[in-house]
PDB file of C-alpha atoms in Angstrom:
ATOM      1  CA  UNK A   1      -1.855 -19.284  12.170  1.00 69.00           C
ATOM      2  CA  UNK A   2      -2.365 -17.819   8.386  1.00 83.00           C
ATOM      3  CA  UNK A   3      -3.995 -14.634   9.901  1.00 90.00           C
ATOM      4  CA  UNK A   4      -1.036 -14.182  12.523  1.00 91.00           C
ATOM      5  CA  UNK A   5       0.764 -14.101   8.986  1.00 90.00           C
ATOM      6  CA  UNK A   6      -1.229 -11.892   7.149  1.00 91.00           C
ATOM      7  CA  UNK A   7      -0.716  -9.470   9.971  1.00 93.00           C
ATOM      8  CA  UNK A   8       2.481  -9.135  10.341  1.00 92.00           C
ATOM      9  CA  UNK A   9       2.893  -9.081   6.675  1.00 91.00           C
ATOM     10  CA  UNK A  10       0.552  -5.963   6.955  1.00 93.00           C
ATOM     11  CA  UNK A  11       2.227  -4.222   9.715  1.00 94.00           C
ATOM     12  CA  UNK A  12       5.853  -4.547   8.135  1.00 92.00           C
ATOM     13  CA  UNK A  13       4.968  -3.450   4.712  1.00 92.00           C
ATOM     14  CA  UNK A  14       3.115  -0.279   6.786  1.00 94.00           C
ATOM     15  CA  UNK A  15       6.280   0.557   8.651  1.00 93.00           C
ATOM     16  CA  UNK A  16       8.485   0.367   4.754  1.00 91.00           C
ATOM     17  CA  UNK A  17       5.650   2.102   3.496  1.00 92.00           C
ATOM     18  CA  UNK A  18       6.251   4.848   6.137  1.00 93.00           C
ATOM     19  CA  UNK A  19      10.121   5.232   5.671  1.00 90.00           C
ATOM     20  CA  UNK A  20       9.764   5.258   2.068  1.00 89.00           C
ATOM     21  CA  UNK A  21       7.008   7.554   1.683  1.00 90.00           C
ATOM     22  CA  UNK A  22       9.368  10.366   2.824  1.00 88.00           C
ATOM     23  CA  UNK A  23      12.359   9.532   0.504  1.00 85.00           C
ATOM     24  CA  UNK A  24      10.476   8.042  -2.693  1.00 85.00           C
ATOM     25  CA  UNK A  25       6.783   8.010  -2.561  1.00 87.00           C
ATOM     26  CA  UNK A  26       6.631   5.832  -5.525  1.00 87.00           C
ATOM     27  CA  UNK A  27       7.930   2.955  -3.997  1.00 90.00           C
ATOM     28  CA  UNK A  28       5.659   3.266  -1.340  1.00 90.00           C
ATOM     29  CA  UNK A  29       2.706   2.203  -4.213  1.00 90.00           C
ATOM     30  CA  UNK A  30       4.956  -0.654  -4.832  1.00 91.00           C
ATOM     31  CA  UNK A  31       5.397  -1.688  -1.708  1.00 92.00           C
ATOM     32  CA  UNK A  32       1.850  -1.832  -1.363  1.00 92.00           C
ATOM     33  CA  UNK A  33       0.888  -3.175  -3.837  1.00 92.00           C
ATOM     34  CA  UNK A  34       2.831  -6.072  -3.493  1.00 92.00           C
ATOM     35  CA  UNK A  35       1.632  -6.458   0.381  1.00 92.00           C
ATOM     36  CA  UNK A  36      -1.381  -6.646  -1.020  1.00 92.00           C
ATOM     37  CA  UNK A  37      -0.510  -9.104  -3.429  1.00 92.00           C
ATOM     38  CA  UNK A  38       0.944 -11.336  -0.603  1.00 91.00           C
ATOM     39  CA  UNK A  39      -2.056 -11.009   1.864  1.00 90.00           C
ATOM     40  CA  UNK A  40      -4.082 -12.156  -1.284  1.00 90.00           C
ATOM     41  CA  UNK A  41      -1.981 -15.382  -2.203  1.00 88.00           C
ATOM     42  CA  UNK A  42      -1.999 -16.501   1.269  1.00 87.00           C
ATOM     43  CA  UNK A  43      -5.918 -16.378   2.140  1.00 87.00           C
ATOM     44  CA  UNK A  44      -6.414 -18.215  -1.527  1.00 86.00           C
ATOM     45  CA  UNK A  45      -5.989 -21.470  -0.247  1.00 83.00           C
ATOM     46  CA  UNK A  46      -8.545 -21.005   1.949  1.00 85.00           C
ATOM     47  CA  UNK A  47     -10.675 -19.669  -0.812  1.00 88.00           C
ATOM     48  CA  UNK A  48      -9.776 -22.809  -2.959  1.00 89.00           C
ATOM     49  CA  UNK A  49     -11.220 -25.213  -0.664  1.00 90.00           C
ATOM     50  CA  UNK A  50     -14.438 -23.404  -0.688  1.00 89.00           C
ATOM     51  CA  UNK A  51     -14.768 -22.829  -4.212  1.00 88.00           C
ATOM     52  CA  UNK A  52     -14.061 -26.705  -4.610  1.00 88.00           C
ATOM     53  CA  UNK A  53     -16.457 -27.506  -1.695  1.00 89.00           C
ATOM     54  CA  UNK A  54     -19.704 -25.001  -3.844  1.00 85.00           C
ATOM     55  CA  UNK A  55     -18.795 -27.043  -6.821  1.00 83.00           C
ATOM     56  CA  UNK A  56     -19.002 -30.420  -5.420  1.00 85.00           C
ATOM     57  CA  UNK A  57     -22.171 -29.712  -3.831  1.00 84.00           C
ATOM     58  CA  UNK A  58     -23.908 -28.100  -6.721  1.00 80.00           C
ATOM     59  CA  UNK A  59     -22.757 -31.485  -8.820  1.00 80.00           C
ATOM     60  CA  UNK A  60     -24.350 -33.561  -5.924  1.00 81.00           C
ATOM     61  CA  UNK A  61     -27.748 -31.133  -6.456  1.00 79.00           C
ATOM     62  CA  UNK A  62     -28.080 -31.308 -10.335  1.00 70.00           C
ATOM     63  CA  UNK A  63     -29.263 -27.615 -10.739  1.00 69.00           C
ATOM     64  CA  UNK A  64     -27.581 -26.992 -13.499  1.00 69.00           C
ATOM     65  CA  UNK A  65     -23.645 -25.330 -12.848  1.00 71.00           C
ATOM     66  CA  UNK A  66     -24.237 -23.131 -15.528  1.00 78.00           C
ATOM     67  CA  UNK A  67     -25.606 -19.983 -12.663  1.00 81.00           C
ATOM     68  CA  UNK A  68     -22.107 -21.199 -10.340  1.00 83.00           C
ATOM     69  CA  UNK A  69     -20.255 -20.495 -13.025  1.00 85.00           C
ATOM     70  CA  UNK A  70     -21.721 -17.130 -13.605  1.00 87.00           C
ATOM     71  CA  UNK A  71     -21.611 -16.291  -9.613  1.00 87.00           C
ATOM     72  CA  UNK A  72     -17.882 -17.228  -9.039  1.00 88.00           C
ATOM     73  CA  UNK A  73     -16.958 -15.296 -12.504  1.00 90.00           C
ATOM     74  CA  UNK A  74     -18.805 -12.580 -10.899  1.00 92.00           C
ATOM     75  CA  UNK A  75     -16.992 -12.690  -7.034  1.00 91.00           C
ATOM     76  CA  UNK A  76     -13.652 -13.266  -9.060  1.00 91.00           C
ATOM     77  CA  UNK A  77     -15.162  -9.756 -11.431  1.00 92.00           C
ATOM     78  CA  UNK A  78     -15.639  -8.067  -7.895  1.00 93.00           C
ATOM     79  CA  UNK A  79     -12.415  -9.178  -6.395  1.00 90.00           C
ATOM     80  CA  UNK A  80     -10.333  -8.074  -9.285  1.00 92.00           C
ATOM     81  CA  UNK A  81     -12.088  -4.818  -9.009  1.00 94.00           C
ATOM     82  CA  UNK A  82     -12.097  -4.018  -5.384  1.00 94.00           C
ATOM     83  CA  UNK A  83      -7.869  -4.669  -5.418  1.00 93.00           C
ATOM     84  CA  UNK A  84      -7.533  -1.738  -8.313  1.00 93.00           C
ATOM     85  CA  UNK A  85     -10.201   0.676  -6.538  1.00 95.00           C
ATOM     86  CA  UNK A  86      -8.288   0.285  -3.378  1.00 94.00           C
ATOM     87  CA  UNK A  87      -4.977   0.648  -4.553  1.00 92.00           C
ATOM     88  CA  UNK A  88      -5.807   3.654  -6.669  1.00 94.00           C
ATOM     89  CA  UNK A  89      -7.442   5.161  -3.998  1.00 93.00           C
ATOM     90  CA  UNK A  90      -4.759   4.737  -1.960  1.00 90.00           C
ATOM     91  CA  UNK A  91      -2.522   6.637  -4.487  1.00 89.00           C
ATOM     92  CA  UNK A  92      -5.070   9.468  -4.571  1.00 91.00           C
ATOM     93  CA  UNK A  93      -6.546   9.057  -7.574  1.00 92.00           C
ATOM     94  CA  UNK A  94     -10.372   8.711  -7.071  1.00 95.00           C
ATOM     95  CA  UNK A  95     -11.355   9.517 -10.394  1.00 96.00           C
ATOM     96  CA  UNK A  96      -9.428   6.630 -11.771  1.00 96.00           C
ATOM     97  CA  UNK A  97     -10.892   4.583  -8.621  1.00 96.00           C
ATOM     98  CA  UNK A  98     -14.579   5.033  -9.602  1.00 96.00           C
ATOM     99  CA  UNK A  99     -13.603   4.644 -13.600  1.00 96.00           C
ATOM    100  CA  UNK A 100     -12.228   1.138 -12.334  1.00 95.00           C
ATOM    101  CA  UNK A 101     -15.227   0.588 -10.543  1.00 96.00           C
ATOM    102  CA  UNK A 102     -17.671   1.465 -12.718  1.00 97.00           C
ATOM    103  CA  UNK A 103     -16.016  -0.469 -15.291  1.00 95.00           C
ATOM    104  CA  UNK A 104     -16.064  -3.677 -12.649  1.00 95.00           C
ATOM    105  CA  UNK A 105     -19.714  -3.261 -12.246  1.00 95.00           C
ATOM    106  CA  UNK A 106     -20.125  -2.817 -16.124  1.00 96.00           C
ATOM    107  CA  UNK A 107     -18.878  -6.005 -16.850  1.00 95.00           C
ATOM    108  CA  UNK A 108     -20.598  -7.873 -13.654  1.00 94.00           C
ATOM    109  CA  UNK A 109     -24.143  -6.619 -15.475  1.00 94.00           C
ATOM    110  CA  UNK A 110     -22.624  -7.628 -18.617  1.00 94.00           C
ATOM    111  CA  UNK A 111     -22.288 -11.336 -17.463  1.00 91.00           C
ATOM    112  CA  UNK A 112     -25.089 -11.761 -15.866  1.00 90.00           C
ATOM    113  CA  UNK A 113     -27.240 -11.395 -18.763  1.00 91.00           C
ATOM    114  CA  UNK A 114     -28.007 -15.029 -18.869  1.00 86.00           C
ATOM    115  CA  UNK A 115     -29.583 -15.070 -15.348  1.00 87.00           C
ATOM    116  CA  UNK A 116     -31.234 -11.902 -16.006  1.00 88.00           C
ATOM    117  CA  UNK A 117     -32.651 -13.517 -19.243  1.00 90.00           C
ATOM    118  CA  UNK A 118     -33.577 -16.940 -17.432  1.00 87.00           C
ATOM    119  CA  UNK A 119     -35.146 -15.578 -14.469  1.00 87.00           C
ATOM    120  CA  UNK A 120     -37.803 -13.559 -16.772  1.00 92.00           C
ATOM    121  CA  UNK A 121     -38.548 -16.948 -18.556  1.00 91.00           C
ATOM    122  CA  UNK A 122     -39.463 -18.429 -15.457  1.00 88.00           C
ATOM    123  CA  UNK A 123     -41.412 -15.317 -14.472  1.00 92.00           C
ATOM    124  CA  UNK A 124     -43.364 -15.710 -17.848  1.00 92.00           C
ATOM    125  CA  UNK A 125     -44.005 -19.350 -17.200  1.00 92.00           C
ATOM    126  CA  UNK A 126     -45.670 -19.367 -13.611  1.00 90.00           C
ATOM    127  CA  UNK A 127     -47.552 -16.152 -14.803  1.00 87.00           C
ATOM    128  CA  UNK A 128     -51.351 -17.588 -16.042  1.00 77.00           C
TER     129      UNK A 128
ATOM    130  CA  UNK B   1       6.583 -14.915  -3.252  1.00 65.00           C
ATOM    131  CA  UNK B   2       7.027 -14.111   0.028  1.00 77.00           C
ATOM    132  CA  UNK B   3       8.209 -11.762   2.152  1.00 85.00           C
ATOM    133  CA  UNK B   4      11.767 -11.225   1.275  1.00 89.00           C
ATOM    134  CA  UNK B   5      10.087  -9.719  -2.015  1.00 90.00           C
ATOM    135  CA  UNK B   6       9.023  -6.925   0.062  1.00 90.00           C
ATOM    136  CA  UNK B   7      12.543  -6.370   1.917  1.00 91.00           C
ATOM    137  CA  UNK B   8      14.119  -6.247  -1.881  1.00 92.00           C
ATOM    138  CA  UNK B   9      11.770  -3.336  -2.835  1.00 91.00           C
ATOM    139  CA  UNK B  10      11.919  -1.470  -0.051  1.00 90.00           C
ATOM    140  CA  UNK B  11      16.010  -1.784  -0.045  1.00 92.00           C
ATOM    141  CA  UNK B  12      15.860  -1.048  -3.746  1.00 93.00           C
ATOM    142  CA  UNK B  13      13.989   2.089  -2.703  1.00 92.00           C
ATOM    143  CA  UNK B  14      15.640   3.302  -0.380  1.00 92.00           C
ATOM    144  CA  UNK B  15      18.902   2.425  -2.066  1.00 93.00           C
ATOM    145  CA  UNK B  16      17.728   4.678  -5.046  1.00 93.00           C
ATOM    146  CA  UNK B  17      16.642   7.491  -2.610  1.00 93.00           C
ATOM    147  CA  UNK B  18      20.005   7.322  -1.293  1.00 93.00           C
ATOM    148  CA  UNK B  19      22.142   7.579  -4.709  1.00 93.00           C
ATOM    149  CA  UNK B  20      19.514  10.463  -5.653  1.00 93.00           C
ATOM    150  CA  UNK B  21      20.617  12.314  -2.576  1.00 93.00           C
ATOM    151  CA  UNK B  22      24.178  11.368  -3.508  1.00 94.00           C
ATOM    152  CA  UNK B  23      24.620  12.545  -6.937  1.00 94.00           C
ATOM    153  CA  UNK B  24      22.920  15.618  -6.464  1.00 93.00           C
ATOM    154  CA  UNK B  25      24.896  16.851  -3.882  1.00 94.00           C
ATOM    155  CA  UNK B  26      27.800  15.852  -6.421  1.00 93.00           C
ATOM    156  CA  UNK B  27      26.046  18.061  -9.069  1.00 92.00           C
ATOM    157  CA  UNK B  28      24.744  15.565 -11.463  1.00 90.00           C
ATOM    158  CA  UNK B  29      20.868  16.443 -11.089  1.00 91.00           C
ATOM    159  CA  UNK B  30      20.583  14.675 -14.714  1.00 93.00           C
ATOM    160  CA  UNK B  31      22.301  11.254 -13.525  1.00 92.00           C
ATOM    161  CA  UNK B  32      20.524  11.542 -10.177  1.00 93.00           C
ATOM    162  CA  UNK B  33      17.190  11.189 -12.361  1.00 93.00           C
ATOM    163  CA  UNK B  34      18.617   8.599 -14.705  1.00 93.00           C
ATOM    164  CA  UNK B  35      19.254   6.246 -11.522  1.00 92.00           C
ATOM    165  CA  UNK B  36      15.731   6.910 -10.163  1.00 92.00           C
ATOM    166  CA  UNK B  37      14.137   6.130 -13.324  1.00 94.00           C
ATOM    167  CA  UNK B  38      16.124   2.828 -13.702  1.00 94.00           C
ATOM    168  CA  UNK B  39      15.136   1.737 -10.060  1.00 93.00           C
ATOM    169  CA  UNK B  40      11.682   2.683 -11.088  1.00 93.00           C
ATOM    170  CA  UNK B  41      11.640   0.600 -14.080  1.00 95.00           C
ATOM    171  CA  UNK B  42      13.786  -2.104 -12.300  1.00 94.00           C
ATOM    172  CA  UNK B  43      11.002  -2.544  -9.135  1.00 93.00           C
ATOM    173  CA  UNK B  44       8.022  -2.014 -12.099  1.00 94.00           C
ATOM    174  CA  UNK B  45       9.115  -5.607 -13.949  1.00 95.00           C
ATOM    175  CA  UNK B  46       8.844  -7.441 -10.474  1.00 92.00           C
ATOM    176  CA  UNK B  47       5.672  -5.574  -9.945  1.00 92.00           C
ATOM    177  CA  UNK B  48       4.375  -6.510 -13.100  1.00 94.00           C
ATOM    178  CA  UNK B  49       6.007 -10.016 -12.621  1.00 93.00           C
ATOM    179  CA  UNK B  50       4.060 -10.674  -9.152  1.00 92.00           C
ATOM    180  CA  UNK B  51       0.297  -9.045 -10.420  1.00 92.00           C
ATOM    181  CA  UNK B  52       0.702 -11.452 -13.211  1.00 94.00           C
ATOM    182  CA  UNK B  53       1.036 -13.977 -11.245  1.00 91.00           C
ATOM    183  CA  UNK B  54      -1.736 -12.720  -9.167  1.00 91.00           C
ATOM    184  CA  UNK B  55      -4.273 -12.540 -11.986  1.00 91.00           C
ATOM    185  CA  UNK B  56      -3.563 -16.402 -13.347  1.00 92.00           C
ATOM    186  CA  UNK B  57      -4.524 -17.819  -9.779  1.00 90.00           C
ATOM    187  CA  UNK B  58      -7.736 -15.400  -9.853  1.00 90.00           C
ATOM    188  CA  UNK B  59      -8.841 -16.801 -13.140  1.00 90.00           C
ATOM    189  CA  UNK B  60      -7.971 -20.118 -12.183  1.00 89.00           C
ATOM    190  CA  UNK B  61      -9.891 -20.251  -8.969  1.00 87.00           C
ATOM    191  CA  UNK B  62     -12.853 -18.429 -10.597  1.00 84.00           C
ATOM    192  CA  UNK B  63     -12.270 -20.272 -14.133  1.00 80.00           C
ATOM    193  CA  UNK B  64     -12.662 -16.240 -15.432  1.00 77.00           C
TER     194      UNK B  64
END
């Protein structure tokens, strides 16, 4: 039922896109953007139940949450960054699209220092 | 947040489109600009307002 949504949300903010692309192509970015927005807000509840469902089961494991953390700061990182490439791509700005996404992958390496770090320590370990 | 959001834009656009064409038939290119930029600025708050909004549920679902 949500997708039935999400596509009819897409195909009417196409269509205003359309008429007002000829009139005032700067309310077409608006438009979009805030489609996009919508489709987003409605497939987070989805995405809240699974996030919810990862925690609970790494609690239940005992490894410690401390790498979860780091991999749902890094989706979140990645999500945040795909919604400004696309949208400046879509705008025709590509230069500003791969500044956003090389900044998104900047601070993705940034974060995951930590396991980076970790992983060699258990590398050093298990070597004789 | 829903869909009505999208109608108001898209009315406010095309409602600005329209008084462009309007005053500069009437020879008032200056006002014709003035009314654009306003709708601009008008449609940029509720925008602004909605990514906002957009980014708090992102960092609250990945506690960013």
């Amino acid at each position: 039922m949500e997708l039935v949504k999400i596509i009819g949300i897409a195909f009417i903010s196409v269509i205003l896109i359309i008429i007002l692309k000829q009139y005032k192509p700067e309310f077409a970015i608006y438009v979009s953007i805030i489609s996009g927005i919508l489709i987003l807000s409605l497939c987070f509840t989805q995405l809240e139940v699974v996030v919810n469902l990862l925690n609970s089961i790494y609690e239940k494991t005992g490894i410690n949450g401390e790498f979860l953390k780091i991999l749902l700061k890094i989706t979140g990182i990645a999500f945040l960054t795909e919604f400004g490439v696309s949208i400046c791509k879509d705008s025709g700005e590509a230069a500003i699209a791969s500044k956003v996404d090389i900044a998104g992958k900047i601070t993705i390496i940034a974060i995951s220092i930590p396991i980076i770090s970790s992983l060699l320590e258990t590398v050093m370990k298990i070597l004789p | 947040m829903d869909i009505n959001l999208l109608f108001k834009i898209a009315a406010i656009g095309i409602l600005v489109a329209v008084l462009h064409q309007v005053l500069v038939r009437a020879g008032r290119e200056d006002q014709a600009m003035m009314t654009t930029l306003a709708g601009l600025v008008i449609v940029l708050t509720m925008v602004i307002k909605e990514i906002s909004t957009l980014f708090d549920t992102v960092r609250t679902i990945f506690n960013l």
